[in-house]
Amino acid sequence: MSCSTLFAARLSRLSRSSPEGTRGRITDHQERGNPIMLQILSIFGLSIIVGVMLRHRHRFLTWCSRAADWAVCLMLFLLGLGLGASDRLVGNLATLGWLGLAFCLASVAGSLLLIWPVYVRWFRGRL
Amino acid sequence: MKGSLILLSWFVLGVAAGYSGWVPEAVAEEEKLALYALYVLIFLVGMCVGGDTRALRNILRLKARGLAVPLLVGLGSLLGAGALALALDAVSFREGCAVGAGMGYYSLASVLASQLGGAQLGGITLLANLLREVLTIALTPLMVRSMGQLAPIASGGATTMDTTLGVIHRQVGASYAVVAVINGLVLSLLVPVLIPLLLG
């Protein structure tokens, strides 16, 4: 069985086990409204203002940067924990990998496609 | 690359801990902990952005040509991933766009996507954006030869201001390295805005 056939078969199996109303989807949260969005955007906007106010406190900002690195590690650990604790998600890890690769190639191709005319018009032979 | 491996190992450690049951189920299923950690992370990232006034001033000073690169790279990334989502029907169009909106900033993008779209979407976002960085580092020489000097900058997305900057600078020179830094800076700012908007 070729790779693409195998991938399509796995996707179709996932579709059958999806919750109702999400035909063909392997994700599980897409239809709900999300109040977290507003909170995240507000926190981001507020924190930029706080950052501007504290721009001369270099030592504090360096500490913030390090703390952000540790927060990312914690968040990635928790993301992995959520995936690992669910049998359904662990069973789909290979499919997630293929999807990740496919989305990577698609987003890179999209960027390259849109940037090509800009390169030809404004950059080629000028920088 | 070492930094990427360290971050990836935290994720793998989490999967292993969750799968083997080392961590009590109550902790694994506690969504509030991850949510509060996300708020702290967003606040810290925002403060670092606000504190770097030189970078903010550089963005504000940009003219159309300078801004066109990151905006088109971002739009292309969104549309490419969105088109794939439509073709595969495995995730919705908006979720597909959100994966593309990671722009290679896999650490922040994956935690945002997992909080707003679920663990599976977070996993896809992590892998897609991590692979984007790896792909850029590995294929920059080939991309420059076949598609010109802007190609690795488009491919790298938000990573062109840090992890992929070295290889881009080596292949395309200092003038394009400036474009790469600005591209990475603008796209890094867009990630925490676009993903919540697309998944909200």
CSV table of N, CA and C in Angstrom, one decimal, chain A residues 15-109:
chain,number,residue,atom,x,y,z
A,15,SER,N,-11.9,9.8,10.8
A,15,SER,CA,-13.2,10.5,10.5
A,15,SER,C,-14.4,9.7,11.2
A,16,ARG,N,-14.3,8.4,11.1
A,16,ARG,CA,-15.4,7.6,11.6
A,16,ARG,C,-15.4,7.7,13.1
A,17,SER,N,-14.3,7.9,13.8
A,17,SER,CA,-14.3,7.9,15.2
A,17,SER,C,-14.4,9.4,15.7
A,18,SER,N,-14.6,10.3,14.8
A,18,SER,CA,-14.8,11.7,15.2
A,18,SER,C,-16.1,11.9,15.9
A,19,PRO,N,-16.2,13.0,16.8
A,19,PRO,CA,-17.5,13.3,17.3
A,19,PRO,C,-18.5,13.8,16.3
A,20,GLU,N,-19.8,13.6,16.5
A,20,GLU,CA,-20.8,14.0,15.6
A,20,GLU,C,-20.7,15.5,15.2
A,21,GLY,N,-21.0,15.8,14.0
A,21,GLY,CA,-21.0,17.2,13.6
A,21,GLY,C,-19.6,17.7,13.2
A,22,THR,N,-18.6,16.9,13.3
A,22,THR,CA,-17.2,17.3,12.9
A,22,THR,C,-16.7,16.3,11.9
A,23,ARG,N,-17.5,16.0,10.8
A,23,ARG,CA,-17.2,14.9,9.9
A,23,ARG,C,-15.8,15.2,9.3
A,24,GLY,N,-15.0,14.1,9.3
A,24,GLY,CA,-13.7,14.2,8.7
A,24,GLY,C,-12.7,14.9,9.6
A,25,ARG,N,-13.0,15.5,10.7
A,25,ARG,CA,-12.1,16.3,11.5
A,25,ARG,C,-11.4,15.5,12.5
A,26,ILE,N,-10.2,15.7,12.8
A,26,ILE,CA,-9.5,15.0,13.9
A,26,ILE,C,-9.3,15.9,15.1
A,27,THR,N,-9.7,17.1,15.0
A,27,THR,CA,-9.5,18.0,16.2
A,27,THR,C,-10.9,18.1,16.9
A,28,ASP,N,-10.9,18.6,18.1
A,28,ASP,CA,-12.1,18.4,18.9
A,28,ASP,C,-12.7,19.7,19.5
A,29,HIS,N,-12.1,20.8,19.2
A,29,HIS,CA,-12.6,22.0,19.9
A,29,HIS,C,-13.2,23.1,18.9
A,30,GLN,N,-13.2,22.7,17.6
A,30,GLN,CA,-13.3,23.8,16.7
A,30,GLN,C,-14.6,24.6,16.6
A,31,GLU,N,-15.7,24.0,17.1
A,31,GLU,CA,-17.0,24.7,17.0
A,31,GLU,C,-17.4,25.6,18.1
A,32,ARG,N,-16.6,25.7,19.2
A,32,ARG,CA,-17.1,26.5,20.3
A,32,ARG,C,-16.5,27.9,20.2
A,33,GLY,N,-17.3,28.8,20.8
A,33,GLY,CA,-16.8,30.2,20.9
A,33,GLY,C,-15.7,30.2,21.9
A,34,ASN,N,-14.7,31.1,21.8
A,34,ASN,CA,-13.6,31.1,22.7
A,34,ASN,C,-13.3,32.4,23.4
A,35,PRO,N,-13.7,32.5,24.7
A,35,PRO,CA,-13.5,33.8,25.4
A,35,PRO,C,-12.0,33.9,25.7
A,36,ILE,N,-11.2,32.8,25.7
A,36,ILE,CA,-9.8,32.9,26.0
A,36,ILE,C,-9.1,33.8,25.0
A,37,MET,N,-9.6,33.9,23.8
A,37,MET,CA,-8.9,34.7,22.7
A,37,MET,C,-8.8,36.1,23.2
A,38,LEU,N,-9.9,36.7,23.7
A,38,LEU,CA,-9.9,38.1,24.1
A,38,LEU,C,-9.0,38.3,25.3
A,39,GLN,N,-9.0,37.3,26.2
A,39,GLN,CA,-8.1,37.4,27.4
A,39,GLN,C,-6.6,37.5,26.9
A,40,ILE,N,-6.3,36.6,26.0
A,40,ILE,CA,-4.9,36.5,25.5
A,40,ILE,C,-4.5,37.8,24.8
A,41,LEU,N,-5.4,38.3,23.9
A,41,LEU,CA,-5.1,39.5,23.2
A,41,LEU,C,-4.9,40.7,24.1
A,42,SER,N,-5.8,40.8,25.2
A,42,SER,CA,-5.7,41.9,26.1
A,42,SER,C,-4.4,41.8,26.9
A,43,ILE,N,-4.1,40.6,27.4
A,43,ILE,CA,-2.9,40.4,28.2
A,43,ILE,C,-1.7,40.8,27.3
A,44,PHE,N,-1.7,40.4,26.0
A,44,PHE,CA,-0.5,40.7,25.1
A,44,PHE,C,-0.4,42.2,25.0
A,45,GLY,N,-1.5,42.9,24.7
A,45,GLY,CA,-1.5,44.3,24.5
A,45,GLY,C,-1.0,45.0,25.8
A,46,LEU,N,-1.6,44.6,27.0
A,46,LEU,CA,-1.2,45.2,28.2
A,46,LEU,C,0.3,45.0,28.5
A,47,SER,N,0.7,43.8,28.3
A,47,SER,CA,2.1,43.5,28.6
A,47,SER,C,3.1,44.3,27.7
A,48,ILE,N,2.7,44.6,26.5
A,48,ILE,CA,3.6,45.4,25.6
A,48,ILE,C,3.7,46.8,26.3
A,49,ILE,N,2.6,47.4,26.7
A,49,ILE,CA,2.6,48.7,27.4
A,49,ILE,C,3.5,48.7,28.6
A,50,VAL,N,3.3,47.6,29.5
A,50,VAL,CA,4.2,47.5,30.7
A,50,VAL,C,5.6,47.4,30.3
A,51,GLY,N,5.9,46.6,29.2
A,51,GLY,CA,7.3,46.5,28.7
A,51,GLY,C,7.9,47.8,28.3
A,52,VAL,N,7.1,48.6,27.6
A,52,VAL,CA,7.6,49.9,27.2
A,52,VAL,C,7.9,50.8,28.4
A,53,MET,N,7.0,50.7,29.4
A,53,MET,CA,7.2,51.5,30.6
A,53,MET,C,8.5,51.0,31.4
A,54,LEU,N,8.8,49.7,31.3
A,54,LEU,CA,9.9,49.2,32.0
A,54,LEU,C,11.2,49.1,31.1
A,55,ARG,N,11.2,49.8,30.0
A,55,ARG,CA,12.2,49.5,29.0
A,55,ARG,C,13.7,49.8,29.4
A,56,HIS,N,13.8,50.6,30.5
A,56,HIS,CA,15.2,50.9,31.0
A,56,HIS,C,15.7,49.9,32.0
A,57,ARG,N,14.8,49.1,32.4
A,57,ARG,CA,15.2,48.1,33.5
A,57,ARG,C,15.7,46.8,32.7
A,58,HIS,N,16.9,46.9,32.2
A,58,HIS,CA,17.4,45.8,31.4
A,58,HIS,C,17.6,44.5,32.1
A,59,ARG,N,18.0,44.6,33.4
A,59,ARG,CA,18.2,43.3,34.1
A,59,ARG,C,16.8,42.6,34.3
A,60,PHE,N,15.8,43.4,34.6
A,60,PHE,CA,14.5,42.8,34.8
A,60,PHE,C,13.9,42.2,33.5
A,61,LEU,N,14.2,42.9,32.4
A,61,LEU,CA,13.7,42.4,31.1
A,61,LEU,C,14.5,41.1,30.7
A,62,THR,N,15.8,41.1,31.0
A,62,THR,CA,16.5,39.8,30.8
A,62,THR,C,16.0,38.7,31.6
A,63,TRP,N,15.6,39.0,32.8
A,63,TRP,CA,15.0,38.0,33.7
A,63,TRP,C,13.7,37.5,33.1
A,64,CYS,N,12.9,38.4,32.6
A,64,CYS,CA,11.6,38.1,31.9
A,64,CYS,C,11.8,37.2,30.7
A,65,SER,N,12.8,37.5,30.0
A,65,SER,CA,13.1,36.7,28.8
A,65,SER,C,13.4,35.2,29.2
A,66,ARG,N,14.2,35.1,30.3
A,66,ARG,CA,14.6,33.8,30.8
A,66,ARG,C,13.4,33.0,31.3
A,67,ALA,N,12.5,33.8,32.1
A,67,ALA,CA,11.3,33.2,32.6
A,67,ALA,C,10.4,32.7,31.5
A,68,ALA,N,10.3,33.5,30.4
A,68,ALA,CA,9.5,33.1,29.2
A,68,ALA,C,10.0,31.8,28.7
A,69,ASP,N,11.3,31.6,28.6
A,69,ASP,CA,11.9,30.4,28.1
A,69,ASP,C,11.4,29.2,29.0
A,70,TRP,N,11.5,29.4,30.3
A,70,TRP,CA,11.0,28.3,31.2
A,70,TRP,C,9.5,28.1,31.1
A,71,ALA,N,8.8,29.2,30.9
A,71,ALA,CA,7.3,29.0,30.7
A,71,ALA,C,7.0,28.2,29.5
A,72,VAL,N,7.8,28.4,28.4
A,72,VAL,CA,7.6,27.7,27.2
A,72,VAL,C,7.9,26.2,27.4
A,73,CYS,N,9.0,25.9,28.2
A,73,CYS,CA,9.3,24.5,28.5
A,73,CYS,C,8.1,23.8,29.2
A,74,LEU,N,7.6,24.6,30.2
A,74,LEU,CA,6.5,24.0,31.0
A,74,LEU,C,5.3,23.8,30.1
A,75,MET,N,5.0,24.7,29.3
A,75,MET,CA,3.8,24.6,28.4
A,75,MET,C,4.0,23.4,27.4
A,76,LEU,N,5.2,23.2,26.9
A,76,LEU,CA,5.4,22.1,26.0
A,76,LEU,C,5.3,20.8,26.7
A,77,PHE,N,5.8,20.8,28.0
A,77,PHE,CA,5.6,19.6,28.8
A,77,PHE,C,4.2,19.2,29.0
A,78,LEU,N,3.4,20.3,29.3
A,78,LEU,CA,2.0,20.1,29.6
A,78,LEU,C,1.2,19.7,28.3
A,79,LEU,N,1.7,20.2,27.2
A,79,LEU,CA,1.1,19.8,25.9
A,79,LEU,C,1.3,18.3,25.6
A,80,GLY,N,2.6,17.9,25.9
A,80,GLY,CA,3.0,16.5,25.7
A,80,GLY,C,2.2,15.6,26.7
A,81,LEU,N,2.0,16.1,27.9
A,81,LEU,CA,1.3,15.4,28.9
A,81,LEU,C,-0.1,15.1,28.5
A,82,GLY,N,-0.8,16.2,27.9
A,82,GLY,CA,-2.1,16.0,27.5
A,82,GLY,C,-2.3,15.0,26.3
A,83,LEU,N,-1.3,15.0,25.4
A,83,LEU,CA,-1.3,14.1,24.3
A,83,LEU,C,-1.0,12.7,24.8
A,84,GLY,N,0.0,12.6,25.7
A,84,GLY,CA,0.4,11.2,26.2
A,84,GLY,C,-0.7,10.5,27.0
A,85,ALA,N,-1.4,11.3,27.7
A,85,ALA,CA,-2.4,10.8,28.6
A,85,ALA,C,-3.7,10.2,27.9
A,86,SER,N,-3.8,10.7,26.7
A,86,SER,CA,-5.0,10.2,25.9
A,86,SER,C,-4.7,9.1,24.9
A,87,ASP,N,-5.3,7.9,25.2
A,87,ASP,CA,-5.0,6.8,24.3
A,87,ASP,C,-5.3,7.1,22.8
A,88,ARG,N,-6.4,7.8,22.6
A,88,ARG,CA,-6.8,8.1,21.3
A,88,ARG,C,-5.8,9.0,20.6
A,89,LEU,N,-5.2,10.0,21.3
A,89,LEU,CA,-4.2,10.9,20.7
A,89,LEU,C,-2.9,10.1,20.4
A,90,VAL,N,-2.5,9.3,21.4
A,90,VAL,CA,-1.3,8.5,21.2
A,90,VAL,C,-1.4,7.6,20.0
A,91,GLY,N,-2.6,7.0,19.8
A,91,GLY,CA,-2.8,6.2,18.6
A,91,GLY,C,-2.7,6.9,17.3
A,92,ASN,N,-3.0,8.2,17.4
A,92,ASN,CA,-3.0,9.0,16.2
A,92,ASN,C,-1.6,9.8,15.9
A,93,LEU,N,-0.6,9.5,16.8
A,93,LEU,CA,0.6,10.3,16.7
A,93,LEU,C,1.2,10.3,15.3
A,94,ALA,N,1.2,9.1,14.6
A,94,ALA,CA,1.8,9.0,13.3
A,94,ALA,C,1.0,9.9,12.3
A,95,THR,N,-0.3,9.9,12.4
A,95,THR,CA,-1.1,10.7,11.5
A,95,THR,C,-0.8,12.2,11.8
A,96,LEU,N,-0.7,12.5,13.1
A,96,LEU,CA,-0.3,13.9,13.4
A,96,LEU,C,1.0,14.3,12.8
A,97,GLY,N,1.9,13.4,12.8
A,97,GLY,CA,3.3,13.7,12.2
A,97,GLY,C,3.1,13.9,10.7
A,98,TRP,N,2.4,13.1,10.0
A,98,TRP,CA,2.2,13.3,8.6
A,98,TRP,C,1.5,14.6,8.3
A,99,LEU,N,0.4,14.9,9.1
A,99,LEU,CA,-0.3,16.2,9.0
A,99,LEU,C,0.7,17.3,9.2
A,100,GLY,N,1.5,17.2,10.2
A,100,GLY,CA,2.5,18.3,10.5
A,100,GLY,C,3.4,18.6,9.3
A,101,LEU,N,3.9,17.5,8.7
A,101,LEU,CA,4.8,17.6,7.6
A,101,LEU,C,4.0,18.3,6.4
A,102,ALA,N,2.8,17.8,6.2
A,102,ALA,CA,2.0,18.3,5.1
A,102,ALA,C,1.7,19.8,5.3
A,103,PHE,N,1.4,20.2,6.5
A,103,PHE,CA,1.1,21.6,6.8
A,103,PHE,C,2.3,22.5,6.7
A,104,CYS,N,3.5,21.9,7.1
A,104,CYS,CA,4.7,22.6,7.0
A,104,CYS,C,5.0,22.9,5.5
A,105,LEU,N,4.9,21.9,4.6
A,105,LEU,CA,5.2,22.1,3.2
A,105,LEU,C,4.2,23.1,2.6
A,106,ALA,N,2.9,23.0,3.0
A,106,ALA,CA,1.9,23.8,2.4
A,106,ALA,C,2.1,25.3,2.8
A,107,SER,N,2.5,25.5,4.0
A,107,SER,CA,2.6,26.9,4.5
A,107,SER,C,3.9,27.5,3.9
A,108,VAL,N,5.0,26.7,3.7
A,108,VAL,CA,6.2,27.2,3.1
A,108,VAL,C,5.9,27.5,1.6
A,109,ALA,N,5.2,26.6,0.9
A,109,ALA,CA,4.9,26.8,-0.5
A,109,ALA,C,4.0,28.1,-0.7
